Every structure is written in C-alpha cells, then in structure tokens.
PDB file of C-alpha atoms in Angstrom:
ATOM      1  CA  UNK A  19      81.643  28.032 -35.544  1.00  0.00           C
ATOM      2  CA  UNK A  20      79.419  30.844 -36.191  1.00  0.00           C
ATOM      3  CA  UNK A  21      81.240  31.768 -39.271  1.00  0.00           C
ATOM      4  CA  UNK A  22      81.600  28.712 -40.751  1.00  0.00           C
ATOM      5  CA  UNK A  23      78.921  27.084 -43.566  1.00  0.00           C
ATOM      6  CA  UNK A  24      76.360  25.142 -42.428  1.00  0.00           C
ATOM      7  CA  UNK A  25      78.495  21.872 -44.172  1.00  0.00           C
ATOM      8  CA  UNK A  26      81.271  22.808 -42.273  1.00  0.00           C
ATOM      9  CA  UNK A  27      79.212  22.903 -38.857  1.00  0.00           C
ATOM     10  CA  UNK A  28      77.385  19.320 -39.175  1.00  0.00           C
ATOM     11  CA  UNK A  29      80.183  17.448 -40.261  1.00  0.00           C
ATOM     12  CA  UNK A  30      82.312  18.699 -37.409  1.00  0.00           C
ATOM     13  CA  UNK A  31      79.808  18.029 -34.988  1.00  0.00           C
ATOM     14  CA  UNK A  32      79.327  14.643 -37.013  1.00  0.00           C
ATOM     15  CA  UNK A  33      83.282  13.837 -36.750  1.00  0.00           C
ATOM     16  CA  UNK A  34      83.597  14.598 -33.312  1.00  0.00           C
ATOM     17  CA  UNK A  35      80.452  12.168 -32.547  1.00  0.00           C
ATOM     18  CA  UNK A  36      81.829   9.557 -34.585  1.00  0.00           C
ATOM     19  CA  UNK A  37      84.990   9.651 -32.857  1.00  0.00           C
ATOM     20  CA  UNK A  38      83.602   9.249 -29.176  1.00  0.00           C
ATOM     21  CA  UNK A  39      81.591   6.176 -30.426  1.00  0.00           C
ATOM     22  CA  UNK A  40      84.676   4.267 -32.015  1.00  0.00           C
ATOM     23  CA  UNK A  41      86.317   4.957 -28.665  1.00  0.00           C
ATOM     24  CA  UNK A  42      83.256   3.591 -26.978  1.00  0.00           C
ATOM     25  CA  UNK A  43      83.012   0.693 -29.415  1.00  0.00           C
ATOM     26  CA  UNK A  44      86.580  -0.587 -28.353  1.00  0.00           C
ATOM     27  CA  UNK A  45      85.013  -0.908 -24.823  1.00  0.00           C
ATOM     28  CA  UNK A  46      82.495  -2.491 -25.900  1.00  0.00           C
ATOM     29  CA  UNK A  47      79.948   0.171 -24.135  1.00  0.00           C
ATOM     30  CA  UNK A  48      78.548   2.331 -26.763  1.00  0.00           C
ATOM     31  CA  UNK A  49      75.323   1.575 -25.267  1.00  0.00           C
ATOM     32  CA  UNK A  50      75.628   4.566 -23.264  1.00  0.00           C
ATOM     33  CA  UNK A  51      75.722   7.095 -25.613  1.00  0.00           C
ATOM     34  CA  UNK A  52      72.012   7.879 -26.220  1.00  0.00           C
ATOM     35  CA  UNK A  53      72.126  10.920 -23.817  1.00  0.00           C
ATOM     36  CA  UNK A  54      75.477  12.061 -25.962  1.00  0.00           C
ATOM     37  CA  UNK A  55      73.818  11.504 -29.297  1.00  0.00           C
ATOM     38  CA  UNK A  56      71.229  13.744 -27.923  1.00  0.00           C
ATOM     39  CA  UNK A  57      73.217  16.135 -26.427  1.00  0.00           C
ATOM     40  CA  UNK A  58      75.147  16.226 -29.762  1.00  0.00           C
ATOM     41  CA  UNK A  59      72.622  16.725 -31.878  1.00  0.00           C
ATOM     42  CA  UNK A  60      70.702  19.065 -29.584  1.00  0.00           C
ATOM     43  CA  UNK A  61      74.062  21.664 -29.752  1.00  0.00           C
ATOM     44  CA  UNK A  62      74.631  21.589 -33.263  1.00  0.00           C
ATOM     45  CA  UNK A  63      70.536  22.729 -34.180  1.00  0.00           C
ATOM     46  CA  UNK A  64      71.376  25.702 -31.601  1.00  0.00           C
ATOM     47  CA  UNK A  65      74.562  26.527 -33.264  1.00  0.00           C
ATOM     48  CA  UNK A  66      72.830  26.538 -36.884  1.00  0.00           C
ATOM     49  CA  UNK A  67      69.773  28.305 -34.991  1.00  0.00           C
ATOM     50  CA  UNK A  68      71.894  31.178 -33.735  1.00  0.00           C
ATOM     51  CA  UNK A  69      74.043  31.496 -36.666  1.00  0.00           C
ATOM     52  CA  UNK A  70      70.897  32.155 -38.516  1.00  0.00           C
ATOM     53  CA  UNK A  71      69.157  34.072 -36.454  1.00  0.00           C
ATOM     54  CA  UNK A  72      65.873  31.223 -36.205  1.00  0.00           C
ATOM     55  CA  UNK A  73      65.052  28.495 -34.063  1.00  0.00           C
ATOM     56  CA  UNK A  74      66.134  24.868 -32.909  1.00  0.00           C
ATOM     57  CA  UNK A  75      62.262  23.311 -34.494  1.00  0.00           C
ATOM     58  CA  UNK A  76      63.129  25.467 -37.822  1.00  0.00           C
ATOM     59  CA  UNK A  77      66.701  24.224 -37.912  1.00  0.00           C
ATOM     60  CA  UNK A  78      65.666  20.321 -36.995  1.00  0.00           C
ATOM     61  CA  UNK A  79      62.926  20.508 -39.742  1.00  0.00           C
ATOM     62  CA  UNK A  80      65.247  21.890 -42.560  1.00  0.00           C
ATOM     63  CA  UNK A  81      68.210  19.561 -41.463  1.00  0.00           C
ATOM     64  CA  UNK A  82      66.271  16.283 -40.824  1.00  0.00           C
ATOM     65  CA  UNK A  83      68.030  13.312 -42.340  1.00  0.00           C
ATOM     66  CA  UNK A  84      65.589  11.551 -45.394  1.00  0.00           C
ATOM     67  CA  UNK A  85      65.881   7.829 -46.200  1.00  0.00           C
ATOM     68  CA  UNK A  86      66.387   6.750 -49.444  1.00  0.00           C
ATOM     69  CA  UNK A  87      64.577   3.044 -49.926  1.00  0.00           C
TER      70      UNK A  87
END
C-alpha cells in the first residue's frame, strides 16, 4: 500500500472495516469490535506514517475526522 495515495489507503482500510462490521451486525455482536476499530485505525496511521516518512501523532492530527454541525 505504500505506493498507493493517501485516498486510496483510508478508504481501503475504511472498506475492509465496514465489511467486518456488516458481518458482525448480522450476528447481532458488533459490540465487540472496539479493539478492531482500534486496531484498524491504529494500522492505517502507521501505513500513512511510513509511507511518508513521519509519525503515527503527525498522521492522526492531519487525518482526524471534523464534524460538520
């Protein structure tokens, strides 16, 4: 993934997530995903941080979602 754009990264990491919790929504059991979100979202800052050379705190802060009220 190293090569790919930064899009390209968080929306596969994004897809594959959202596919494990529609699985875990048919068993009614999604509850225990929290680790896995974490996990998740923990793998993709370290693949943008290595891709660009910087660090997981750097990549959180410029990829942090905003709300829109």
């Amino acid at each position: 993934m190293l090569h790919d754009d930064d899009f390209t990264i968080v929306a596969k990491y994004g897809s594959e997530y959202r596919g494990i919790v529609q699985y875990y929504l048919l068993a009614q059991d999604v509850f225990r995903l929290g680790p896995l979100h974490w996990v998740m979202e923990t793998s993709m800052l370290k693949t943008l941080a290595a891709k660009h050379k910087s660090t997981v705190t750097k990549m959180a802060r410029k990829y942090k979602a905003h709300r829109h009220a």
